[in-house]
Coordinates of N, CA and C in Angstrom, one line a residue:
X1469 N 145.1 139.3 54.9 CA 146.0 138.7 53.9 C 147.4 138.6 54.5
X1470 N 147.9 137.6 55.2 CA 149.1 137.1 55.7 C 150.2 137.0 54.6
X1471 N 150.1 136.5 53.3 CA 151.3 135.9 52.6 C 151.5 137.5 51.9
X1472 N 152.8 137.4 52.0 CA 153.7 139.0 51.7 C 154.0 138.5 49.7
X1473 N 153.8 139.2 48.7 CA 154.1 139.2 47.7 C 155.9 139.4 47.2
X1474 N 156.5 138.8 46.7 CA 157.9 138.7 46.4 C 157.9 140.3 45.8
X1475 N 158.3 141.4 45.9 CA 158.6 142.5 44.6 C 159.1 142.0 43.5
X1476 N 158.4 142.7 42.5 CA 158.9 143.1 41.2 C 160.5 143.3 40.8
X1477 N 161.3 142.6 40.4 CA 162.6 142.8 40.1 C 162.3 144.2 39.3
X1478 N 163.3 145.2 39.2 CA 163.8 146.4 38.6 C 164.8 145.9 37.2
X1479 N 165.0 146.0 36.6 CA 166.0 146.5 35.6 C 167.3 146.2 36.2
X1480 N 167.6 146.9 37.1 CA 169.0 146.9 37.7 C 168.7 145.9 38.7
X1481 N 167.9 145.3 39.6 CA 167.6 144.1 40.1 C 168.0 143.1 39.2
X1482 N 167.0 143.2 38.4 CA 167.5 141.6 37.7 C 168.8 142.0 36.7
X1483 N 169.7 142.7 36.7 CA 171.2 142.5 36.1 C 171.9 142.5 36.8
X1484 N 172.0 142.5 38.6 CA 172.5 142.2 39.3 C 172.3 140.9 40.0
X1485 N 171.1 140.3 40.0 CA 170.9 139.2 39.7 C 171.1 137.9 39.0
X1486 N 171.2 138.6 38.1 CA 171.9 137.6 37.3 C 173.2 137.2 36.7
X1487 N 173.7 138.1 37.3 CA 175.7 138.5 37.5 C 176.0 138.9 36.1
X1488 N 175.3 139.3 35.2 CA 175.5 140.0 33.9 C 175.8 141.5 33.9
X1489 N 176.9 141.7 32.8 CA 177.1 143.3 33.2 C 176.4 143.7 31.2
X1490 N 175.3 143.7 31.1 CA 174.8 144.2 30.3 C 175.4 145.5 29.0
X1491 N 175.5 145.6 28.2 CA 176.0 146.1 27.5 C 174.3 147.5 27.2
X1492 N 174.8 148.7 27.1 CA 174.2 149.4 27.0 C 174.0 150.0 25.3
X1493 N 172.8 150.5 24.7 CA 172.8 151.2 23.5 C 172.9 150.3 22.7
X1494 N 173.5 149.2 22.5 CA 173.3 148.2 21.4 C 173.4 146.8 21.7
X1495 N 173.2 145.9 20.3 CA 173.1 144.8 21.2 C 174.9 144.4 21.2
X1496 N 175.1 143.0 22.4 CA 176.4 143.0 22.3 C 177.1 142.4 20.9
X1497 N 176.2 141.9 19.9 CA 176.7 141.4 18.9 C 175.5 141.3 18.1
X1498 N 176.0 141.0 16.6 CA 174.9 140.6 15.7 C 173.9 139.4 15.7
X1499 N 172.4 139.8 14.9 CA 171.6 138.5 14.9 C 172.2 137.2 14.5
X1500 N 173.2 137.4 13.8 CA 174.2 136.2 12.8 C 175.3 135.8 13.6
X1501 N 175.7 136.5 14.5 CA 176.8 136.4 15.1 C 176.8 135.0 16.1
X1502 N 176.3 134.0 15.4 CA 175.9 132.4 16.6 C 177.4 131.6 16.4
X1503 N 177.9 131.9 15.5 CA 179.1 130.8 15.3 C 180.2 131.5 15.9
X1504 N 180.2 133.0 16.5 CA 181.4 133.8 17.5 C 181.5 132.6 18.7
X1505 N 180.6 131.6 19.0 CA 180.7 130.7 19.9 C 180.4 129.2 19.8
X1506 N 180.8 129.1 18.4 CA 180.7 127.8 18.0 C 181.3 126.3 19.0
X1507 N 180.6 125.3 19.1 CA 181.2 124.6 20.1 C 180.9 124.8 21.4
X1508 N 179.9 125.5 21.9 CA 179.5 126.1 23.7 C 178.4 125.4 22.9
X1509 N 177.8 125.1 24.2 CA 176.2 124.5 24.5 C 175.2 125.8 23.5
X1510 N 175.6 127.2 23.9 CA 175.0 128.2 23.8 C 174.9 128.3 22.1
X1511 N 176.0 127.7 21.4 CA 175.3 127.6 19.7 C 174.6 126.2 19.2
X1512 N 174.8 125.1 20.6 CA 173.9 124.0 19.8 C 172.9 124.1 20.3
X1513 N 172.7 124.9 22.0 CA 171.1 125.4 22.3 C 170.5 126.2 21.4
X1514 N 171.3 126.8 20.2 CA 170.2 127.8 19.8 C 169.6 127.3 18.5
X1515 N 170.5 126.2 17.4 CA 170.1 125.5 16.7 C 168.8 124.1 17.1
X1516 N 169.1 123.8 18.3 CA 168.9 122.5 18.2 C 167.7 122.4 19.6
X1517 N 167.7 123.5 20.4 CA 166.7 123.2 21.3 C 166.2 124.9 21.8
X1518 N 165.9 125.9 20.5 CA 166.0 127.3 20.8 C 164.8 127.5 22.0
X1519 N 163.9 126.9 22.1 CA 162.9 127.0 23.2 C 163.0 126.9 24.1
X1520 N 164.7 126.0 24.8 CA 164.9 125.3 26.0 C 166.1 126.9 26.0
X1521 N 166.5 127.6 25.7 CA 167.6 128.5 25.5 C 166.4 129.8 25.6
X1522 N 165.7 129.8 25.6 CA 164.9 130.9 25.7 C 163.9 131.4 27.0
X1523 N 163.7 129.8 27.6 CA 163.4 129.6 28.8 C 164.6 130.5 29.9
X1524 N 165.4 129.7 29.7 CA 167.0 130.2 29.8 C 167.2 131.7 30.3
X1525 N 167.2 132.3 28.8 CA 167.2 133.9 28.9 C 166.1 134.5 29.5
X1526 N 164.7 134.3 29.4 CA 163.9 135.0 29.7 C 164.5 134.2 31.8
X1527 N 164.6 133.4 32.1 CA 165.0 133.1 33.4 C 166.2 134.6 34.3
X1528 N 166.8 133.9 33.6 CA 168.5 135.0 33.6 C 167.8 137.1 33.9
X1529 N 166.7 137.0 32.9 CA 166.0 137.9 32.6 C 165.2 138.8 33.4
X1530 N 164.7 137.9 34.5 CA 163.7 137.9 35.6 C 162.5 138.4 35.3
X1531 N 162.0 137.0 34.0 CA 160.8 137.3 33.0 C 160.1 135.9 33.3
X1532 N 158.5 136.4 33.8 CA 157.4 134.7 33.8 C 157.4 134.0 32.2
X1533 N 156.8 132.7 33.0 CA 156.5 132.3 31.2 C 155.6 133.2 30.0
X1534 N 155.0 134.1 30.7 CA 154.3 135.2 30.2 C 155.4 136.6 28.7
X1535 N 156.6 136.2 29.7 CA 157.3 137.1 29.0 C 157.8 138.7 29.8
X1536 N 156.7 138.5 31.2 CA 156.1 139.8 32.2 C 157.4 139.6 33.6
X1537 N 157.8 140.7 33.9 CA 158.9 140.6 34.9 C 158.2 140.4 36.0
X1538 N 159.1 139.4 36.9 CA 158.3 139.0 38.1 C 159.1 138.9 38.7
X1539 N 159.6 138.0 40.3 CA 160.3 138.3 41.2 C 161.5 137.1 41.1
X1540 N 162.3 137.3 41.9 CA 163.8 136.8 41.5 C 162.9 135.1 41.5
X1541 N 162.4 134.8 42.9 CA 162.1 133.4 42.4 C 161.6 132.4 41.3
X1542 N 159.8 133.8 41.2 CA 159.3 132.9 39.8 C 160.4 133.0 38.9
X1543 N 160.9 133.9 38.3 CA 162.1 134.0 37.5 C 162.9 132.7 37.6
X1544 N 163.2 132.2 38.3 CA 164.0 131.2 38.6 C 163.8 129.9 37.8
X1545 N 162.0 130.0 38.2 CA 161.2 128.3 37.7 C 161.2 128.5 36.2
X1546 N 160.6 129.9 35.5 CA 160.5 129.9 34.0 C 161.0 129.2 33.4
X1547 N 162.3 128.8 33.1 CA 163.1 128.2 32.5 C 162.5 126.3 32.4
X1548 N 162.1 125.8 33.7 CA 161.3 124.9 34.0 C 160.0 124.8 33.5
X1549 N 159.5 125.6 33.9 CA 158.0 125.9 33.3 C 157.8 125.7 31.9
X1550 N 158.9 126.8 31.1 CA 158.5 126.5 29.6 C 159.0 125.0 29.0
X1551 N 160.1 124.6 29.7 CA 160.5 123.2 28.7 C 159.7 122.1 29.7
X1552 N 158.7 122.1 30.0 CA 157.7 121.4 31.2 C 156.2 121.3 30.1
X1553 N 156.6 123.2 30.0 CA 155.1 123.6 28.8 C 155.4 122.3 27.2
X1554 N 156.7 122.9 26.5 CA 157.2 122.3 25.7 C 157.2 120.4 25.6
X1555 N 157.5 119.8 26.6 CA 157.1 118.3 26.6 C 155.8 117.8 26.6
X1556 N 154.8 118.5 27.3 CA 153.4 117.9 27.4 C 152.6 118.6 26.4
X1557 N 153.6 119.9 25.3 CA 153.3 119.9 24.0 C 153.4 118.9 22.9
X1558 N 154.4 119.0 22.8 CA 155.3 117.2 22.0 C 154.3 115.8 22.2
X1559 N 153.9 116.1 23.3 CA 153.3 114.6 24.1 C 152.2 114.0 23.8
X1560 N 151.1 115.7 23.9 CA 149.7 115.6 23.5 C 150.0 115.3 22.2
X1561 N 151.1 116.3 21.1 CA 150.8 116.2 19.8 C 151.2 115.0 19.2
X1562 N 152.1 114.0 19.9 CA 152.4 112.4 19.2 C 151.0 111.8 20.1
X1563 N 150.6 111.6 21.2 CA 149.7 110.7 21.0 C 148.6 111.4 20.2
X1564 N 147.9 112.7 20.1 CA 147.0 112.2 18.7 C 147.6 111.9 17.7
X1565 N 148.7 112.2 17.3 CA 149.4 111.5 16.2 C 149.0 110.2 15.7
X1566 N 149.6 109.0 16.7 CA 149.7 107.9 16.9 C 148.1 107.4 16.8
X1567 N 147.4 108.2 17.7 CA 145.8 107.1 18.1 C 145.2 107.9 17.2
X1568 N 145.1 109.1 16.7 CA 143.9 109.3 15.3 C 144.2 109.6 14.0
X1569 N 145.4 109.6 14.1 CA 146.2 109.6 12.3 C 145.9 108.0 12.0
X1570 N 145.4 107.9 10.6 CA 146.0 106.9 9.8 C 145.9 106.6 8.6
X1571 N 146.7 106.3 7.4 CA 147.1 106.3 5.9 C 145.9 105.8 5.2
X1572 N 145.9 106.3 4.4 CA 145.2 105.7 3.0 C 146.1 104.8 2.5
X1573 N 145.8 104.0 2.5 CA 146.7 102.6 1.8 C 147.2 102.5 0.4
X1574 N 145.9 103.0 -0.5 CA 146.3 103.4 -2.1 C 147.3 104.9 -2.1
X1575 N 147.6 105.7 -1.4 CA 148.1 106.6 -2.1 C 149.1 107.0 -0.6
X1576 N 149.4 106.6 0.4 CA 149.9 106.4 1.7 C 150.0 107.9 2.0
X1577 N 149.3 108.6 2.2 CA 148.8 110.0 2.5 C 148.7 110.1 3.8
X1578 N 148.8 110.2 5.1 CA 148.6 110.6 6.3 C 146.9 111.1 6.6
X1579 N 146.2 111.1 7.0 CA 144.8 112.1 7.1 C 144.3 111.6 8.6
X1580 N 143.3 112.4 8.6 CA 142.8 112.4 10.1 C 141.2 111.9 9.7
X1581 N 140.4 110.7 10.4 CA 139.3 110.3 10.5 C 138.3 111.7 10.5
X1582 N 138.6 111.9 11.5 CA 137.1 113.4 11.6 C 138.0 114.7 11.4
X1583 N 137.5 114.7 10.5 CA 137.6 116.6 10.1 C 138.2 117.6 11.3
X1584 N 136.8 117.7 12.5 CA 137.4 118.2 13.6 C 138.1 117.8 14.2
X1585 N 138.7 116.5 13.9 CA 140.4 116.6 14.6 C 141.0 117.4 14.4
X1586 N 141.0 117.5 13.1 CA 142.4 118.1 12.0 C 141.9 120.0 12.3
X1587 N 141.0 120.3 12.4 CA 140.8 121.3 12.9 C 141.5 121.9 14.3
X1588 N 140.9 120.9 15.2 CA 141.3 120.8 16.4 C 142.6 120.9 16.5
X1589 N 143.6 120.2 15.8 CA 144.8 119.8 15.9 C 145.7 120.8 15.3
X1590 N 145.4 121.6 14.3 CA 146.1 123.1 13.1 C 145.6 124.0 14.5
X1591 N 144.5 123.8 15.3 CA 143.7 125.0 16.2 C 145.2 125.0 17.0
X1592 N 145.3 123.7 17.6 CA 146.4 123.5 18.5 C 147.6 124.1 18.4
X1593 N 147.7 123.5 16.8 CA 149.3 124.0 16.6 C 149.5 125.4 16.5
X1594 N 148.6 126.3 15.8 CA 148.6 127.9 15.6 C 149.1 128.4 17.1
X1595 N 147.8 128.0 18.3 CA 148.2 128.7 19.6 C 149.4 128.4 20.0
X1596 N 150.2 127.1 19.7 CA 151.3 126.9 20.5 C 152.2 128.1 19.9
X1597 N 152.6 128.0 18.5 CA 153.5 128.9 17.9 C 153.4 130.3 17.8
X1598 N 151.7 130.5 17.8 CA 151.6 132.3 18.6 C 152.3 132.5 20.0
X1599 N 152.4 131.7 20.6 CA 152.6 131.7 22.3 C 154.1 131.9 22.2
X1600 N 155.0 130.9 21.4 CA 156.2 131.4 21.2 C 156.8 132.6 20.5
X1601 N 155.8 133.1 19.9 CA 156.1 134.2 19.1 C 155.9 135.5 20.0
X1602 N 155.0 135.5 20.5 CA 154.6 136.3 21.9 C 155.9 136.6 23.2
X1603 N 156.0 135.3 23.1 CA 157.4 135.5 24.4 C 158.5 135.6 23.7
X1604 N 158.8 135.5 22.3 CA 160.2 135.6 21.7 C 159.8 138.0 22.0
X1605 N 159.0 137.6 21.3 CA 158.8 139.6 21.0 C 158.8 139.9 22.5
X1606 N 158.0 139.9 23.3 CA 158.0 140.4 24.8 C 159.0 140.2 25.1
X1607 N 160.3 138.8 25.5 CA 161.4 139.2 26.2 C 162.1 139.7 25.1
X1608 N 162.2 140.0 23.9 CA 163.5 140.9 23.2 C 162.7 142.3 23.4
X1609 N 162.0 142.3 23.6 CA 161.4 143.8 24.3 C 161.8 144.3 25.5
X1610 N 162.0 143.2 26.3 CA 162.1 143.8 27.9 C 163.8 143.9 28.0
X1611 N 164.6 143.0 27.2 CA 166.1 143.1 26.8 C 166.1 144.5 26.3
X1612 N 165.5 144.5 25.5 CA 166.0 146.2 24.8 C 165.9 147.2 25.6
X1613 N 164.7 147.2 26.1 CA 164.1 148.0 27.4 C 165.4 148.7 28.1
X1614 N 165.6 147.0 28.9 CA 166.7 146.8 30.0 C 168.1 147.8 29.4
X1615 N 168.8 147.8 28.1 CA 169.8 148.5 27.6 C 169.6 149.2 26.9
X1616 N 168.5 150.0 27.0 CA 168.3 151.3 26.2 C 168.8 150.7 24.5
X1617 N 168.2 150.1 24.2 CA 168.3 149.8 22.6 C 167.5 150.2 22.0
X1618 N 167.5 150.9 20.8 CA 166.6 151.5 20.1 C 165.3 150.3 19.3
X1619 N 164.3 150.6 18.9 CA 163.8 149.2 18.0 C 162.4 149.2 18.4
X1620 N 161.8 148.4 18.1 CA 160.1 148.9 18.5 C 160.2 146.9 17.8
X1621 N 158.4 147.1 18.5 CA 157.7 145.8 18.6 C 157.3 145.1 17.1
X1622 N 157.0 146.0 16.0 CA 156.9 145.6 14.7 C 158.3 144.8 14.0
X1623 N 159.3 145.4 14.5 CA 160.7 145.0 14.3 C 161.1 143.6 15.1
X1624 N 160.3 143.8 16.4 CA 160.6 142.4 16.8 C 160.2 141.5 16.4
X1625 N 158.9 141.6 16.2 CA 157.8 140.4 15.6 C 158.6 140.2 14.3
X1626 N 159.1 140.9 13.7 CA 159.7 140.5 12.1 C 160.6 139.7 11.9
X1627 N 161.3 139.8 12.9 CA 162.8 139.3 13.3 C 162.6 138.0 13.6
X1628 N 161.3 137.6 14.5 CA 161.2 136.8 15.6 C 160.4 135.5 14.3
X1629 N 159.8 136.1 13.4 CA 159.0 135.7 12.9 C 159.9 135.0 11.3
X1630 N 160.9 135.7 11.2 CA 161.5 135.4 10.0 C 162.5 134.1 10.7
X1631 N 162.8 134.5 12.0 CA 164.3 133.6 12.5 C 164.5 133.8 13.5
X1632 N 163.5 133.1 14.4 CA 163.3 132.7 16.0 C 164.3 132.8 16.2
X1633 N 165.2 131.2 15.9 CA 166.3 130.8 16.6 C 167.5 131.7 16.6
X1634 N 167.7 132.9 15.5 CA 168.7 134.0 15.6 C 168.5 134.4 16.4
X1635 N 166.9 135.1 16.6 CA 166.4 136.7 17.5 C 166.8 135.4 19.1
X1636 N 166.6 134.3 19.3 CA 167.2 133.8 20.9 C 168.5 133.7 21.2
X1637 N 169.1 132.9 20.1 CA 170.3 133.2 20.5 C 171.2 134.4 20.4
X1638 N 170.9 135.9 19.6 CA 171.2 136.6 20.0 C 171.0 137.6 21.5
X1639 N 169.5 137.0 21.9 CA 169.5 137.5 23.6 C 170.4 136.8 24.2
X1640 N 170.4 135.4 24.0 CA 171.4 134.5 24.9 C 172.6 135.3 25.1
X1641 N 173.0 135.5 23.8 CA 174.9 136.5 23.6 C 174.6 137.6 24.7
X1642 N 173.5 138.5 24.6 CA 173.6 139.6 25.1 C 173.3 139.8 26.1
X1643 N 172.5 138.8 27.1 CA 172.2 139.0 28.6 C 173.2 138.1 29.3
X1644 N 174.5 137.1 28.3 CA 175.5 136.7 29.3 C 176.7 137.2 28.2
X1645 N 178.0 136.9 29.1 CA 178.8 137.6 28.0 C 179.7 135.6 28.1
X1646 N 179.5 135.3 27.4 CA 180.5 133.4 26.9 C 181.7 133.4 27.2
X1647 N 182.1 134.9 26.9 CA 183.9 134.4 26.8 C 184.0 135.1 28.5
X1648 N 183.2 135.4 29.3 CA 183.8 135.4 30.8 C 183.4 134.2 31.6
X1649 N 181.6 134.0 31.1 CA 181.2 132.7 31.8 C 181.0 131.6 31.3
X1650 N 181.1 130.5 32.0 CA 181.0 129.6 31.8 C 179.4 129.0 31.0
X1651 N 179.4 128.7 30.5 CA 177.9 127.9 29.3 C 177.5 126.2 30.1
X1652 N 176.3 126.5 30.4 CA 175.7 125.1 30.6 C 174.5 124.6 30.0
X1653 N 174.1 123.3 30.0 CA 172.7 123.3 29.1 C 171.5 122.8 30.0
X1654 N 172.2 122.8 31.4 CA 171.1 122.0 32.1 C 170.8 123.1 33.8
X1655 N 170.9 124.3 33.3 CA 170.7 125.0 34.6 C 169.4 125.9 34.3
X1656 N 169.0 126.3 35.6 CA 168.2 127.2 35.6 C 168.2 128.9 34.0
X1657 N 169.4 129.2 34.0 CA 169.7 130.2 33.8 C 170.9 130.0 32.3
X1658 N 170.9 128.7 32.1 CA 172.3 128.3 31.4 C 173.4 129.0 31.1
X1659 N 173.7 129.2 32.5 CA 175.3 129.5 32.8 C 175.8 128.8 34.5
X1660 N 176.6 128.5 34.3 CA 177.4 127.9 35.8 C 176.7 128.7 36.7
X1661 N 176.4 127.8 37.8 CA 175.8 129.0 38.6 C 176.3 128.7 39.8

């Protein structure tokens, strides 16, 4: 076996990696606290594209699309990977849209021809939204991990589950700090790099 495996980023690896000075014991601000930075990419990433901002954090994070810490590189692509995942979600879900949806004329209802589409297609949608729910709980786990924050996995899933877009944008606040770095919407890591 010739090809050498990248190591595992450490905790203190990937926060020196990522040029974040992490806040310890709690988080750096509240789940509500999105409008402390109203006007940065970083509060219209978290209303308007929280998936592409999550990519982001778990990157910054030196977490796979899995949610699982891996080496500075893969860490790098995640960010890619998931909004890569996210378009050829969107993609499949409008063309069946488009080619096997179509209305009832008397009552203009939307329905699907075969049953097992509609099956197929709720099948589809469940896994996608488990999958985000998975990686929202896993990286606010490996965050907590990372800063000794108190909190358990039941608490994540609650959080994650009530109000995605909070529980991201408050990792986004806490693994960069806004008022030293600079906010971007189209990087690896969404911060100047």
């Amino acid at each position: 076996m010739s090809e050498q495996q990248e190591p595992f980023l450490t905790p203190q690896e990937a926060q020196e990696d990522s040029g974040d000075d992490l806040p310890r014991g709690k988080w750096r601000d509240g789940l509500c606290d999105f409008f402390s930075h109203c006007g940065k990419p970083v509060c219209l990433k978290t209303w308007f594209c929280s998936p592409c901002l999550l990519g982001q954090v778990m990157s910054r994070s030196g977490l796979d699309v899995l949610g699982r810490p891996t080496s500075a590189e893969l860490a790098r692509k995640t960010s890619c990977r998931l909004i890569s995942f996210l378009i050829t979600y969107y993609v499949i879900v409008n063309v069946v849209m488009i080619t096997i949806f179509r209305k009832k004329c008397e009552e203009c209802v939307p329905e699907f021809v075969n049953p097992y589409v509609d099956a197929i297609f709720s099948a589809l949608n469940l896994l996608f939204g488990l999958y985000f729910l998975l990686i929202i709980i896993r990286t606010r786990a490996e965050i907590r991990m990372k800063s000794g924050i108190d909190g358990s996995c039941f608490g994540d899933f609650f959080l994650a589950w009530c109000c995605d877009c909070c529980v991201i944008g408050q990792m986004a606040r806490h693994t960069a700090d806004y008022d030293e770095q600079d906010d971007r919407c189209c990087t690896f890591n969404g911060l100047a790099v």
